[in-house]
PDB file of C-alpha atoms in Angstrom:
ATOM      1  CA  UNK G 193      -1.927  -2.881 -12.901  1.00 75.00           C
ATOM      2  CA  UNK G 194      -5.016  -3.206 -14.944  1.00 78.00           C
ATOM      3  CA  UNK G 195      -7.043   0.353 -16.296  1.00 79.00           C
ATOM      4  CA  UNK G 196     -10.082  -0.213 -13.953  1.00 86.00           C
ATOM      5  CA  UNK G 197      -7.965  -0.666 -10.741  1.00 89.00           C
ATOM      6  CA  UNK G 198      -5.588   2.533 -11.762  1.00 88.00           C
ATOM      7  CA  UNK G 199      -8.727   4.794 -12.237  1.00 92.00           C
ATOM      8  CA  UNK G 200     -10.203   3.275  -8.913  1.00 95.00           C
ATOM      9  CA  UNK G 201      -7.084   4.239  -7.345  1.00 95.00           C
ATOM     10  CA  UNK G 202      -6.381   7.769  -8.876  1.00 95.00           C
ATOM     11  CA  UNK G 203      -9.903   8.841  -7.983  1.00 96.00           C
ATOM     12  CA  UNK G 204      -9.812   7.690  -4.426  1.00 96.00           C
ATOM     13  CA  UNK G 205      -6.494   9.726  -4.195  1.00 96.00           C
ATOM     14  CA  UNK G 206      -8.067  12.879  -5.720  1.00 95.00           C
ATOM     15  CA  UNK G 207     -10.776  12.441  -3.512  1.00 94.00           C
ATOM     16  CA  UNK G 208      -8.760  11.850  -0.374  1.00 94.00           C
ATOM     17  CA  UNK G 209      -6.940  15.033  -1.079  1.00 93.00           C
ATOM     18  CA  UNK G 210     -10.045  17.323  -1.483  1.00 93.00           C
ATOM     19  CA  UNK G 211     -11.233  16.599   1.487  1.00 91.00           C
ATOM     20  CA  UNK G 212      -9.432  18.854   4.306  1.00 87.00           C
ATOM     21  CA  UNK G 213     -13.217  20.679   5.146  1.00 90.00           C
ATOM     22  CA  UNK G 214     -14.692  17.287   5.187  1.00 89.00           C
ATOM     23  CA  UNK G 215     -12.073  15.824   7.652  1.00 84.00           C
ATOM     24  CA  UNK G 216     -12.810  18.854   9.644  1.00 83.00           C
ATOM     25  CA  UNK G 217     -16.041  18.587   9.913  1.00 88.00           C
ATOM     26  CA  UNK G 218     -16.107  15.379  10.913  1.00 86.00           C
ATOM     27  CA  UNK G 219     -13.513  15.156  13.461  1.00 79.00           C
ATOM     28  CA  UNK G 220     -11.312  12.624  11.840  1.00 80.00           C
ATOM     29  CA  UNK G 221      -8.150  12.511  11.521  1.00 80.00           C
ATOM     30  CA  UNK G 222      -6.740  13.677   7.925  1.00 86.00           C
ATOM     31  CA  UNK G 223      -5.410  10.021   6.595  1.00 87.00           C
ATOM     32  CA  UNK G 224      -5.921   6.947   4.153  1.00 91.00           C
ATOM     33  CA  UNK G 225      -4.487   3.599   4.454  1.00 92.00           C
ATOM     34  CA  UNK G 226      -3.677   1.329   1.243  1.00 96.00           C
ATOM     35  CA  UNK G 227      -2.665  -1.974   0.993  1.00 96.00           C
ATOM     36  CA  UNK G 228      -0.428  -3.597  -1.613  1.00 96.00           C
ATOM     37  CA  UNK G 229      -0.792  -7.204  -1.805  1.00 95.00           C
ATOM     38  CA  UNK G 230       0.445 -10.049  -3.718  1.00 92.00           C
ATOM     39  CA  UNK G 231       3.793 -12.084  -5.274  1.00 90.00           C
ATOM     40  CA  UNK G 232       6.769 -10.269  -5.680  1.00 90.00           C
ATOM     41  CA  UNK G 233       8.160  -8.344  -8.432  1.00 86.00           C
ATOM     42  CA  UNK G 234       4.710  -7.260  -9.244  1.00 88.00           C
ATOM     43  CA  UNK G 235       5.289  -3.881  -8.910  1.00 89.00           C
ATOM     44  CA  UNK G 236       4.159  -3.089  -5.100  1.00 93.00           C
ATOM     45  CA  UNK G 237       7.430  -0.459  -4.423  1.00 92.00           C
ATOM     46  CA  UNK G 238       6.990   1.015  -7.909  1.00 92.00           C
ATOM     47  CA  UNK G 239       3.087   2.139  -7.249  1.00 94.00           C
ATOM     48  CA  UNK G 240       4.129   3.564  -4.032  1.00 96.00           C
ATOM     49  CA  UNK G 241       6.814   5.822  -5.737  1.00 95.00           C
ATOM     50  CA  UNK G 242       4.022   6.748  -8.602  1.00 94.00           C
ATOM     51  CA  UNK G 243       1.570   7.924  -5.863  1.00 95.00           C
ATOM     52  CA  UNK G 244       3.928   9.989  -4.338  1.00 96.00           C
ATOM     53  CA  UNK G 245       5.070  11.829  -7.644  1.00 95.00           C
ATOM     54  CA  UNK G 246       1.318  12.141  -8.627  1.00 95.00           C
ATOM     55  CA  UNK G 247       0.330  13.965  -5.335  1.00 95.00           C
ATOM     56  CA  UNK G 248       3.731  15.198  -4.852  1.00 95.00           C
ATOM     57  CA  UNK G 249       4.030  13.690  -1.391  1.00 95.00           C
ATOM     58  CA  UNK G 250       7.178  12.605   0.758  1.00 94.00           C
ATOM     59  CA  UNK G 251       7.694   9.265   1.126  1.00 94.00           C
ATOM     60  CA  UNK G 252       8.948   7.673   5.017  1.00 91.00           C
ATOM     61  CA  UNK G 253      10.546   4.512   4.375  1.00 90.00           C
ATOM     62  CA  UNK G 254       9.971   2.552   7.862  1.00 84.00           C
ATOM     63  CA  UNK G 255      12.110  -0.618   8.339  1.00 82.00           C
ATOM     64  CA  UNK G 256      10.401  -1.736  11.745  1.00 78.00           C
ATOM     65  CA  UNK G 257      13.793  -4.192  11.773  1.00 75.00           C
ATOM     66  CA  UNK G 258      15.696  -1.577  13.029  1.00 77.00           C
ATOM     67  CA  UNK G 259      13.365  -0.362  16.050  1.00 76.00           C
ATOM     68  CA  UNK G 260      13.559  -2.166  19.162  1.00 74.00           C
ATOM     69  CA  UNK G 261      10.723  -0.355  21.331  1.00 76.00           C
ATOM     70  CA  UNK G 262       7.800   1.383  21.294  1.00 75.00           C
ATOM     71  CA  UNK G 263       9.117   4.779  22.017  1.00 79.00           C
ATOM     72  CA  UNK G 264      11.516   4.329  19.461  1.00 80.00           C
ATOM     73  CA  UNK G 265       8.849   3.698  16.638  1.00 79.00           C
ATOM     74  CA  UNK G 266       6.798   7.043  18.535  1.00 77.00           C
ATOM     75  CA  UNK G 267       9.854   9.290  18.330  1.00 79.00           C
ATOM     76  CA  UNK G 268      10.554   8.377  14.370  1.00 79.00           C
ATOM     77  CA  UNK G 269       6.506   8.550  13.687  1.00 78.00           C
ATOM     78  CA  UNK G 270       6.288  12.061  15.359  1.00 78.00           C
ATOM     79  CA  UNK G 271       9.065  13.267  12.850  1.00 81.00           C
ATOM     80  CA  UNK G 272       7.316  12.877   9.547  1.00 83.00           C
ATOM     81  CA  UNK G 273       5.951  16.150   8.165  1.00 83.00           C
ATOM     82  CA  UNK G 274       2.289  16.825   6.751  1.00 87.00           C
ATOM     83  CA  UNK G 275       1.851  15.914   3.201  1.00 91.00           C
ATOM     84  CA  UNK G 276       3.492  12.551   3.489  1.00 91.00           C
ATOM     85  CA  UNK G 277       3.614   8.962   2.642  1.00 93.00           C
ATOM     86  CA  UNK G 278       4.500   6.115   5.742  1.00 89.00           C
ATOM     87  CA  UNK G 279       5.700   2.719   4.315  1.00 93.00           C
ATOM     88  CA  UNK G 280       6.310  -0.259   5.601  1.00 90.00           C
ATOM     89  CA  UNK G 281       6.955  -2.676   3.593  1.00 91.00           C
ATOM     90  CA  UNK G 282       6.600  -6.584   4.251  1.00 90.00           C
ATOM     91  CA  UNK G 283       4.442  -5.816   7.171  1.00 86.00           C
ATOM     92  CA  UNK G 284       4.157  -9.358   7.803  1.00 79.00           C
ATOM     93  CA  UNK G 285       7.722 -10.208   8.212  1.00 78.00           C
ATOM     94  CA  UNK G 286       8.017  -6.618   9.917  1.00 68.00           C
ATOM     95  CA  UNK G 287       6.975  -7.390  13.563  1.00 61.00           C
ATOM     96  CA  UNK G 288       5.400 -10.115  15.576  1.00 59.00           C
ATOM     97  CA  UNK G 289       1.865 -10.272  14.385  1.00 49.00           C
ATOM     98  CA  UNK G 290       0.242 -12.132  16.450  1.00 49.00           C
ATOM     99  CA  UNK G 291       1.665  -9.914  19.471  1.00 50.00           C
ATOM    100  CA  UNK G 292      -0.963  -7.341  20.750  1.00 46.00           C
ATOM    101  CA  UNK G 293       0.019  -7.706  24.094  1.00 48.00           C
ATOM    102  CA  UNK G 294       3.062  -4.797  25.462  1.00 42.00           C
ATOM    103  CA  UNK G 295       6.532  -7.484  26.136  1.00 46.00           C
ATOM    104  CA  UNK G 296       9.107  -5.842  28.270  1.00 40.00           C
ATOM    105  CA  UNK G 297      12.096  -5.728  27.860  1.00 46.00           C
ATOM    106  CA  UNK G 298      14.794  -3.717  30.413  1.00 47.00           C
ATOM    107  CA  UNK G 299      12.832  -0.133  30.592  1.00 49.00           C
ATOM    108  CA  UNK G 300      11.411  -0.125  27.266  1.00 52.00           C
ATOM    109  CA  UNK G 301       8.121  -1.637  26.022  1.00 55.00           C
ATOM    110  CA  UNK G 302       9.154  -3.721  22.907  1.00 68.00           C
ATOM    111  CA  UNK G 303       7.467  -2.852  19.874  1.00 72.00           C
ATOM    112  CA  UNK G 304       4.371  -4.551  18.940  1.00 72.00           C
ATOM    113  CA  UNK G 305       1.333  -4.751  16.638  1.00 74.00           C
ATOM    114  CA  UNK G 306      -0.488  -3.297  19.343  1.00 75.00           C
ATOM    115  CA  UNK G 307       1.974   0.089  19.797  1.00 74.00           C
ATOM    116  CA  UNK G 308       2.299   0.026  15.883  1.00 77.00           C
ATOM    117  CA  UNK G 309      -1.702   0.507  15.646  1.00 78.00           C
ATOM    118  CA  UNK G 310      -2.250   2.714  18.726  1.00 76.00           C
ATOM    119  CA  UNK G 311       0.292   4.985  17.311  1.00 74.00           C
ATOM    120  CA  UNK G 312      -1.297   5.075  14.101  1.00 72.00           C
ATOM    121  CA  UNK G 313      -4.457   5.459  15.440  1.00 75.00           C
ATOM    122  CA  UNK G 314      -3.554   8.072  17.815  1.00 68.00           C
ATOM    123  CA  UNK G 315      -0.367  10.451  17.938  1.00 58.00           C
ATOM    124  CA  UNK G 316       0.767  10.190  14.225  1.00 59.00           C
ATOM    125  CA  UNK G 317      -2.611  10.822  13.189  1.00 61.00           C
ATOM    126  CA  UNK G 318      -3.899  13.890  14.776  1.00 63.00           C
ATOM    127  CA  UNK G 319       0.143  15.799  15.314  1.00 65.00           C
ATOM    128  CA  UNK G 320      -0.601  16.317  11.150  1.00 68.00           C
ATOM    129  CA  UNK G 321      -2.623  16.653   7.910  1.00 78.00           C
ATOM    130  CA  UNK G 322      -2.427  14.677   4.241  1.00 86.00           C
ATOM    131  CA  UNK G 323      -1.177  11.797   5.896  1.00 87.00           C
ATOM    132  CA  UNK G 324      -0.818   8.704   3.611  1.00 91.00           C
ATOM    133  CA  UNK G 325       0.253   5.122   4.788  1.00 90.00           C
ATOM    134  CA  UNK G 326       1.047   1.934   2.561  1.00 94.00           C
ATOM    135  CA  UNK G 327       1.238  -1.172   3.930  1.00 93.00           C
ATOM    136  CA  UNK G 328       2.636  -4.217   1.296  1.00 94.00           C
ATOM    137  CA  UNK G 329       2.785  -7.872   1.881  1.00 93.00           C
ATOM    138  CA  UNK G 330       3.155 -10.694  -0.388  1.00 92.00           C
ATOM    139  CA  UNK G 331       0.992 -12.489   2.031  1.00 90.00           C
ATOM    140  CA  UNK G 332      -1.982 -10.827   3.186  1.00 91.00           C
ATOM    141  CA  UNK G 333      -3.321 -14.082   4.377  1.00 90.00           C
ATOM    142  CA  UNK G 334      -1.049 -13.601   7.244  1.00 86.00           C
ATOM    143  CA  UNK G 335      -1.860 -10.584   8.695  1.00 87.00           C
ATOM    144  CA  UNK G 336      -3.865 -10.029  11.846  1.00 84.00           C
ATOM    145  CA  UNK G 337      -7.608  -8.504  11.111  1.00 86.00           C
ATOM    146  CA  UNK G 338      -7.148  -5.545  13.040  1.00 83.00           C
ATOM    147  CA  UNK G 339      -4.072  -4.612  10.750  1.00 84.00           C
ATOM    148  CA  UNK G 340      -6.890  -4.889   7.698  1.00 88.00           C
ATOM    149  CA  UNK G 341      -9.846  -2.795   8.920  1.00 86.00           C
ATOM    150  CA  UNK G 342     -11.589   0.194   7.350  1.00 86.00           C
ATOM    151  CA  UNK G 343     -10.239   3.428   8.937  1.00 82.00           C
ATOM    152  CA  UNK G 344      -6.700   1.439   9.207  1.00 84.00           C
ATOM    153  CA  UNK G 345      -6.093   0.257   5.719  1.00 90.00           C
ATOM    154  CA  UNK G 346      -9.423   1.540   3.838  1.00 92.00           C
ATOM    155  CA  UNK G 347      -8.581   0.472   0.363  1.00 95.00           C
ATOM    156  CA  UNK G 348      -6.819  -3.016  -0.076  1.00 96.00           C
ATOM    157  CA  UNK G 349      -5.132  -3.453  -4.017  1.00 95.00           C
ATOM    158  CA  UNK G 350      -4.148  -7.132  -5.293  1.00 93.00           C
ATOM    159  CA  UNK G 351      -1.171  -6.383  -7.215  1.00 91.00           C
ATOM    160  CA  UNK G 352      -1.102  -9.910  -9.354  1.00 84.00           C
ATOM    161  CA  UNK G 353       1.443 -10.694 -12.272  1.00 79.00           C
ATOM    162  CA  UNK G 354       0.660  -8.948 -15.550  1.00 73.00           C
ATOM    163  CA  UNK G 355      -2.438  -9.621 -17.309  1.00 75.00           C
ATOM    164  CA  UNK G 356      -2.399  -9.433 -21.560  1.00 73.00           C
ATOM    165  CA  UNK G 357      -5.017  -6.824 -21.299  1.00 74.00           C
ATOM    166  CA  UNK G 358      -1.875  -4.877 -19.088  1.00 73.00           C
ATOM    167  CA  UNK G 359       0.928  -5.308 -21.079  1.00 75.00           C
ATOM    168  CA  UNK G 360      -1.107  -3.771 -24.086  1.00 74.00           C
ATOM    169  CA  UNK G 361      -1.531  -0.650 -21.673  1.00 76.00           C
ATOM    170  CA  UNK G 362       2.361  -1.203 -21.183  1.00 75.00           C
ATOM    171  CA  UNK G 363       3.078  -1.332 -25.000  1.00 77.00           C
ATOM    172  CA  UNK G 364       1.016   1.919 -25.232  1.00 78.00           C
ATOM    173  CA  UNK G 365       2.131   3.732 -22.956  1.00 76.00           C
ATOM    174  CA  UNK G 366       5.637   2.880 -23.293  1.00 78.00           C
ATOM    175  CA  UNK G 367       6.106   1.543 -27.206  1.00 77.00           C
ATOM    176  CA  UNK G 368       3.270   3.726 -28.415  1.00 80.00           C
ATOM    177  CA  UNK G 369       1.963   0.868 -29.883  1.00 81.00           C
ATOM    178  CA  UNK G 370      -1.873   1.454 -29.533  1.00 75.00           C
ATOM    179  CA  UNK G 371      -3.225  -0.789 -32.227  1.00 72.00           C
ATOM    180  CA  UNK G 372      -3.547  -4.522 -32.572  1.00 76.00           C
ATOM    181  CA  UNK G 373       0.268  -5.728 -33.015  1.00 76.00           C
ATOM    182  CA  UNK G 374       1.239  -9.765 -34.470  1.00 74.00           C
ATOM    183  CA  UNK G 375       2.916 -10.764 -31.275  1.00 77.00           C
ATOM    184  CA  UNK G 376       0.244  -9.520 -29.110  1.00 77.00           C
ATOM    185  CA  UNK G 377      -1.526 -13.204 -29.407  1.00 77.00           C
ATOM    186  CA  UNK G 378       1.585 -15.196 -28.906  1.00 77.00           C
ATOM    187  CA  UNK G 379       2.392 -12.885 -26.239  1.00 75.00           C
ATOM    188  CA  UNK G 380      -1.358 -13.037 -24.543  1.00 76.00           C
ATOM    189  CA  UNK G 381      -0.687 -17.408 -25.061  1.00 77.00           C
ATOM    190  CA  UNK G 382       2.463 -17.436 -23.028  1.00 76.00           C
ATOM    191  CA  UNK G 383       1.103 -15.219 -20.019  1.00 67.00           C
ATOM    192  CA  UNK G 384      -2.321 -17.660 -20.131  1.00 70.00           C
ATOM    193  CA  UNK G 385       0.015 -20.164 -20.362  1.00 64.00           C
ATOM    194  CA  UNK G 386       2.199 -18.845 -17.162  1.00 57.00           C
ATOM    195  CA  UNK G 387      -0.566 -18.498 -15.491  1.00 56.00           C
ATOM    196  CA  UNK G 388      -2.014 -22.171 -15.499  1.00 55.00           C
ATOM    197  CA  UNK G 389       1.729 -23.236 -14.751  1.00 52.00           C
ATOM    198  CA  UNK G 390       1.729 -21.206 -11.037  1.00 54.00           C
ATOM    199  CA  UNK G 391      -1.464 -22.265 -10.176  1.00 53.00           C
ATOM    200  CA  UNK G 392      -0.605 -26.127 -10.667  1.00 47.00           C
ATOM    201  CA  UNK G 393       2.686 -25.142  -8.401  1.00 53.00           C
TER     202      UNK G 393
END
């Protein structure tokens, strides 16, 4: 992730935090929506798990696969606890998009992007406080609008394959190698040259 994006991000989480009177105030519900975008192995699960440790949040895993109905995804929603972090991860291969319209089947309303949203919206919302929820895709292209909106996912982060000026932060952070370094300009040749090769794909 490049410096400018991580500070963006940090400070919108500080923020978010700090802002209990505000939400109050206001009327709104106590919750920010992020989106993760972009190839895969870019590091989309690992941000998620550095949020939570640097608000010391709980993190809800939701695999959408294994609910079959509307009340099911209510009942699991309802059970998270305040200072928390909902995932779902591959929203887009998650449930049926395009679907805002309530399908039955037997008893149960199936679950759809509309009962996804209106629970988000509306029950998990205001039953707690501090609530976080991530939304990741490598193809965010595909989603419906109404998943992408401000209030639903208000901050939307491109996680693209690492950039020279990243893996120097890397080698810092992690080599303690802060100054200029031999390899660093066959290493910043290969990425350029990675790069061109995936966009010619």
């Amino acid at each position: 992730m490049e410096p400018e994006i991580k500070k963006e991000l940090m400070e919108d989480l500080e923020r978010f935090v700090k802002r209990r009177e505000y939400y109050k105030k206001v009327g709104k519900a106590w919750k920010r929506g992020y989106l993760l975008y972009g190839p895969p192995g870019t590091g989309k699960s690992s941000l998620i798990a550095a949020m939570a440790n640097y608000l010391k949040f709980d993190i809800y895993d939701l695999e959408l696969a294994n609910l079959h109905s509307n009340s099911a995804l209510r009942s699991l929603l309802v059970s998270t606890g305040n200072r928390s972090i909902l995932v779902i991860e591959d929203i887009d291969c998650s449930v049926d998009l395009q679907d805002r319209k309530v399908r039955y089947g037997g008893s149960d309303p199936k679950l759809t992007l509309s009962g996804l949203l209106n629970f988000i919206d509306g029950l998990w919302s205001s039953c707690g406080d501090e609530r976080i929820i991530v939304f990741t895709t490598n193809h965010k292209d595909k989603l419906d609008p109404a998943l992408l909106r401000p209030g639903r996912m208000d901050m939307h982060i491109n996680m693209s394959y690492c950039t020279p000026k990243g893996f120097r932060l890397l080698a810092s952070n992690y080599l303690s190698i802060h100054d200029h370094h031999q390899l660093f300009g066959e290493i910043d040749e290969l990425m350029q040259g990675e790069r061109r090769w995936k966009k010619m794909r």
